[in-house]
XYZ file of C-alpha atoms in Angstrom:
316
model
C 44.810 84.759 84.323
C 47.254 83.217 87.413
C 48.241 84.682 90.284
C 51.948 83.790 91.300
C 51.504 81.901 94.802
C 53.224 83.294 98.133
C 54.261 86.477 99.729
C 55.484 88.906 97.267
C 58.278 91.127 98.394
C 60.162 94.184 95.792
C 62.255 91.772 95.322
C 59.318 88.360 94.198
C 58.313 91.309 91.601
C 61.263 91.546 90.301
C 62.242 88.138 89.867
C 59.154 87.584 88.051
C 60.113 90.545 85.168
C 62.781 88.561 84.885
C 61.680 84.793 85.020
C 59.231 85.980 82.318
C 62.021 87.930 79.972
C 64.081 84.614 80.231
C 61.637 83.041 79.034
C 61.220 85.400 76.445
C 57.504 86.336 77.412
C 56.721 89.995 77.485
C 56.065 91.715 80.918
C 55.585 94.862 82.102
C 55.921 96.420 85.689
C 52.898 98.323 86.899
C 53.518 100.824 89.942
C 51.114 102.588 92.074
C 51.644 106.282 91.464
C 48.789 108.280 92.663
C 46.421 108.059 95.857
C 43.630 109.342 96.856
C 41.061 108.963 99.842
C 41.512 105.483 101.505
C 43.520 102.816 100.002
C 44.854 99.354 101.040
C 48.519 99.673 99.609
C 50.779 102.283 99.257
C 52.398 104.658 97.099
C 54.914 102.895 94.692
C 53.630 99.538 95.607
C 53.707 96.461 92.170
C 52.546 94.837 90.385
C 54.309 92.586 87.300
C 51.716 91.362 84.759
C 53.458 88.956 82.217
C 52.129 88.326 78.232
C 50.437 84.776 78.675
C 48.475 87.020 81.731
C 49.988 85.549 84.873
C 50.849 87.910 87.093
C 52.415 88.804 90.805
C 51.757 91.151 93.569
C 48.587 92.992 94.207
C 47.085 95.854 94.738
C 43.428 95.492 96.250
C 43.416 92.226 97.475
C 40.484 90.904 94.303
C 39.360 94.621 93.683
C 40.757 95.822 90.437
C 43.213 93.246 89.546
C 40.879 91.687 86.782
C 41.432 95.092 85.195
C 44.897 95.790 85.408
C 45.906 92.823 84.151
C 43.825 93.220 80.751
C 45.305 97.360 80.672
C 48.793 95.711 81.384
C 48.297 93.126 78.446
C 46.611 96.146 75.777
C 49.785 98.331 76.914
C 51.796 95.149 76.005
C 50.548 94.877 72.978
C 50.527 98.372 72.050
C 54.181 98.548 73.350
C 53.886 101.593 74.905
C 53.567 103.072 79.101
C 50.569 104.239 80.060
C 48.923 105.471 83.194
C 45.506 104.395 84.212
C 42.707 105.128 87.192
C 40.983 103.083 88.897
C 38.034 103.496 91.331
C 36.645 107.256 92.473
C 37.253 109.463 89.743
C 38.116 106.979 87.202
C 36.009 106.407 83.429
C 36.080 102.375 84.302
C 33.163 103.095 86.110
C 32.323 99.210 85.962
C 35.663 98.743 88.433
C 35.384 100.306 92.079
C 37.184 99.992 94.875
C 35.252 99.277 97.941
C 37.139 101.698 99.810
C 35.886 104.662 97.892
C 39.514 105.928 96.725
C 41.289 106.050 93.575
C 45.021 104.797 92.647
C 46.761 105.737 88.849
C 49.070 103.277 88.462
C 51.656 103.396 85.671
C 52.299 100.639 83.488
C 55.244 99.831 81.665
C 55.667 96.907 79.021
C 58.724 95.401 78.678
C 61.602 97.445 80.763
C 65.052 96.484 79.227
C 66.338 93.035 80.461
C 69.689 94.451 81.804
C 67.950 96.718 83.998
C 65.692 94.394 85.547
C 68.903 92.401 86.049
C 70.418 94.810 88.213
C 67.753 95.635 90.331
C 67.489 91.954 90.625
C 70.792 91.995 92.134
C 70.808 94.458 94.408
C 68.158 93.041 96.035
C 69.636 89.796 96.367
C 72.888 91.852 97.732
C 70.278 93.183 100.710
C 70.869 96.856 99.380
C 68.047 99.599 99.441
C 66.227 99.941 95.749
C 65.943 103.797 94.495
C 64.361 103.862 91.141
C 63.174 107.084 88.892
C 60.565 106.494 86.896
C 59.864 108.266 84.072
C 57.239 109.622 80.711
C 60.815 109.663 78.847
C 63.869 107.814 78.348
C 65.545 106.543 80.507
C 61.383 104.998 81.317
C 63.448 103.395 84.852
C 66.699 104.943 86.276
C 68.274 103.009 89.327
C 69.579 105.998 91.958
C 72.034 105.669 94.234
C 70.523 103.729 97.572
C 70.408 106.588 100.201
C 66.873 106.765 101.787
C 64.400 109.150 100.351
C 60.390 109.829 100.843
C 58.394 107.880 98.143
C 56.422 109.852 95.614
C 56.316 112.544 92.846
C 59.391 114.178 91.680
C 58.402 116.657 88.577
C 56.875 114.452 86.405
C 59.094 111.561 87.454
C 58.454 109.337 90.155
C 60.907 107.833 92.919
C 60.248 104.419 94.591
C 62.271 103.574 97.273
C 62.983 100.050 98.408
C 63.935 98.437 102.103
C 65.734 94.990 101.650
C 63.528 91.942 102.553
C 63.235 91.649 106.234
C 65.242 89.133 107.492
C 65.566 87.171 110.483
C 68.441 85.788 112.388
C 66.817 83.125 114.791
C 68.964 81.601 117.327
C 67.582 78.682 119.691
C 66.594 75.243 120.002
C 63.132 73.176 120.498
C 60.328 74.128 118.505
C 59.935 77.956 118.540
C 62.848 78.216 116.618
C 61.270 76.162 113.773
C 57.410 77.237 114.312
C 59.489 81.328 114.287
C 61.423 80.691 111.043
C 58.339 78.663 109.247
C 55.854 81.807 110.531
C 58.589 84.240 109.263
C 59.331 82.499 106.034
C 55.344 82.830 105.026
C 55.658 86.176 105.923
C 58.866 87.002 103.466
C 61.361 87.128 105.385
C 64.909 85.534 104.762
C 65.631 83.408 107.530
C 69.094 82.365 109.423
C 68.781 79.602 111.948
C 71.536 78.941 114.364
C 71.165 76.083 116.679
C 73.313 74.010 118.960
C 70.536 70.882 118.312
C 71.111 68.856 115.464
C 67.607 68.235 114.894
C 66.606 71.847 114.808
C 69.066 71.988 111.988
C 68.046 69.295 109.779
C 64.262 70.021 110.283
C 65.544 73.632 108.880
C 67.377 72.424 106.512
C 64.627 70.304 104.971
C 62.500 73.423 104.908
C 65.019 75.257 102.594
C 66.706 77.483 105.256
C 70.082 79.179 106.011
C 71.716 77.011 108.651
C 74.255 77.664 111.174
C 75.465 74.745 113.912
C 76.316 76.510 117.340
C 79.333 74.701 118.797
C 79.969 76.374 121.461
C 78.985 79.332 122.584
C 81.861 81.853 121.707
C 82.071 80.283 117.936
C 79.744 82.271 115.967
C 80.081 85.012 113.674
C 77.532 86.560 111.544
C 77.087 89.586 110.053
C 73.476 91.821 109.994
C 72.658 95.006 108.511
C 69.754 97.546 109.790
C 66.731 95.614 108.446
C 67.682 92.097 109.637
C 66.758 91.042 113.477
C 68.033 88.997 115.840
C 66.020 86.694 118.208
C 67.719 84.394 120.858
C 64.842 81.218 121.953
C 66.924 79.305 124.644
C 65.808 77.408 127.366
C 69.496 77.242 127.947
C 70.314 81.011 128.681
C 74.254 80.162 129.273
C 74.442 80.418 124.837
C 72.907 84.195 125.552
C 75.487 86.521 126.385
C 78.068 85.522 123.786
C 75.253 86.020 121.188
C 73.508 89.198 123.064
C 77.182 91.148 122.436
C 77.321 89.771 119.237
C 73.961 91.235 118.186
C 74.665 94.805 120.175
C 77.895 95.634 117.686
C 75.489 94.899 114.973
C 73.489 97.829 113.194
C 69.855 95.735 113.140
C 66.955 97.125 114.014
C 65.177 94.207 116.847
C 67.231 92.321 119.309
C 64.648 90.544 121.767
C 65.259 86.718 123.816
C 62.449 84.590 125.084
C 62.014 84.643 128.612
C 60.194 86.000 131.803
C 60.455 89.530 133.362
C 62.754 88.082 135.829
C 65.257 85.868 133.681
C 65.416 89.012 131.581
C 66.267 91.084 134.573
C 68.899 88.210 135.863
C 70.224 88.239 131.710
C 71.120 92.095 132.019
C 72.734 91.960 135.231
C 74.662 89.368 134.022
C 75.574 91.563 130.692
C 75.819 94.643 132.610
C 78.407 92.652 135.035
C 80.433 91.935 131.214
C 81.005 95.815 130.774
C 77.943 96.702 128.919
C 76.291 99.894 129.639
C 72.307 100.616 129.885
C 71.870 102.320 126.841
C 73.359 99.438 124.716
C 71.308 96.853 127.286
C 67.983 98.983 126.378
C 68.514 97.658 122.762
C 67.544 94.443 124.238
C 63.701 93.048 124.034
C 62.290 91.022 126.743
C 59.838 89.379 127.648
C 59.589 89.654 123.864
C 56.132 89.590 121.600
C 52.675 91.286 121.542
C 50.601 88.297 123.348
C 51.724 88.393 127.641
C 53.057 84.808 128.501
C 52.736 83.088 125.305
C 54.254 79.218 126.064
C 52.912 77.534 123.303
C 55.472 77.735 120.322
C 53.302 78.815 117.389
C 51.560 81.174 119.737
C 54.986 82.465 120.520
C 56.220 82.927 117.183
C 53.058 84.652 115.984
C 53.460 87.061 119.253
C 57.387 87.717 118.021
C 57.085 87.946 114.385
C 53.902 90.689 114.965
C 56.197 92.703 117.269
C 59.209 92.355 115.040
C 57.320 93.345 111.535
C 56.141 96.385 113.425
C 59.754 97.642 114.039
C 60.509 96.768 110.930
C 57.905 98.677 109.664
C 59.406 101.731 110.889
C 63.035 101.056 109.464
C 61.579 100.122 105.992
C 58.708 102.795 104.930
């Protein structure tokens, strides 16, 4: 039994299913459809299990994964959906959750390849994914993406997933690279904008999407509601045009590096350019949860924690 390494987003779960099907390896989607008591995972959380015993995702940090894989392999062999409970109230008395709660899992083997591909296409286009899991045909149905709370719907179960968090990082120096690398480990998509050729070269080696900045006004990018824009410039002359562009995007977070004095001067300059207080209030500064973090790695951690907390509000 081998777990796929790295961050396990919804997109990676469905990518795992698609790749297994492409190799003609049977696979199953496993979904949390019920919870009681405490739990480390939310309703709608997925795992994917392949017929060779490999899997992606987790439900308990190691407490029940082996048992989930065993049940999934049995479901694949039988070719039928099943619902299994682990933890409190489960017939599996030897499989317990340390938190004392219980979890109900819906196991759906061999979902249609075309449907999995459709899910992947939507996630890659950064569209929300809304699924209806059913005990009858069609067993998994894609619904229009309007936001709706994950949970039971009569005999069915509805799951709504936001796109992965994306960071547009504009800056120069080590701070930009540190934040890009840390956010990538977290599982975020990255677009790095910089006038610094060395930063761009290093970012490309790491596989990040990059855009070279030549002048402050010569930049154009599109963002969605699940994108954060953060400016990490020591030379603040780059900021006004970029911040104005950011404020015209439906993003969930805008932040810019600098002290309180720097931030006040930034807001004053933007006010003089005609931006009103309601718009300026969207810009975070100083950024991060750790006051006065000056080390690039510490600043990256501080900023990412703040951004992730805000993303959670729009992704749940």
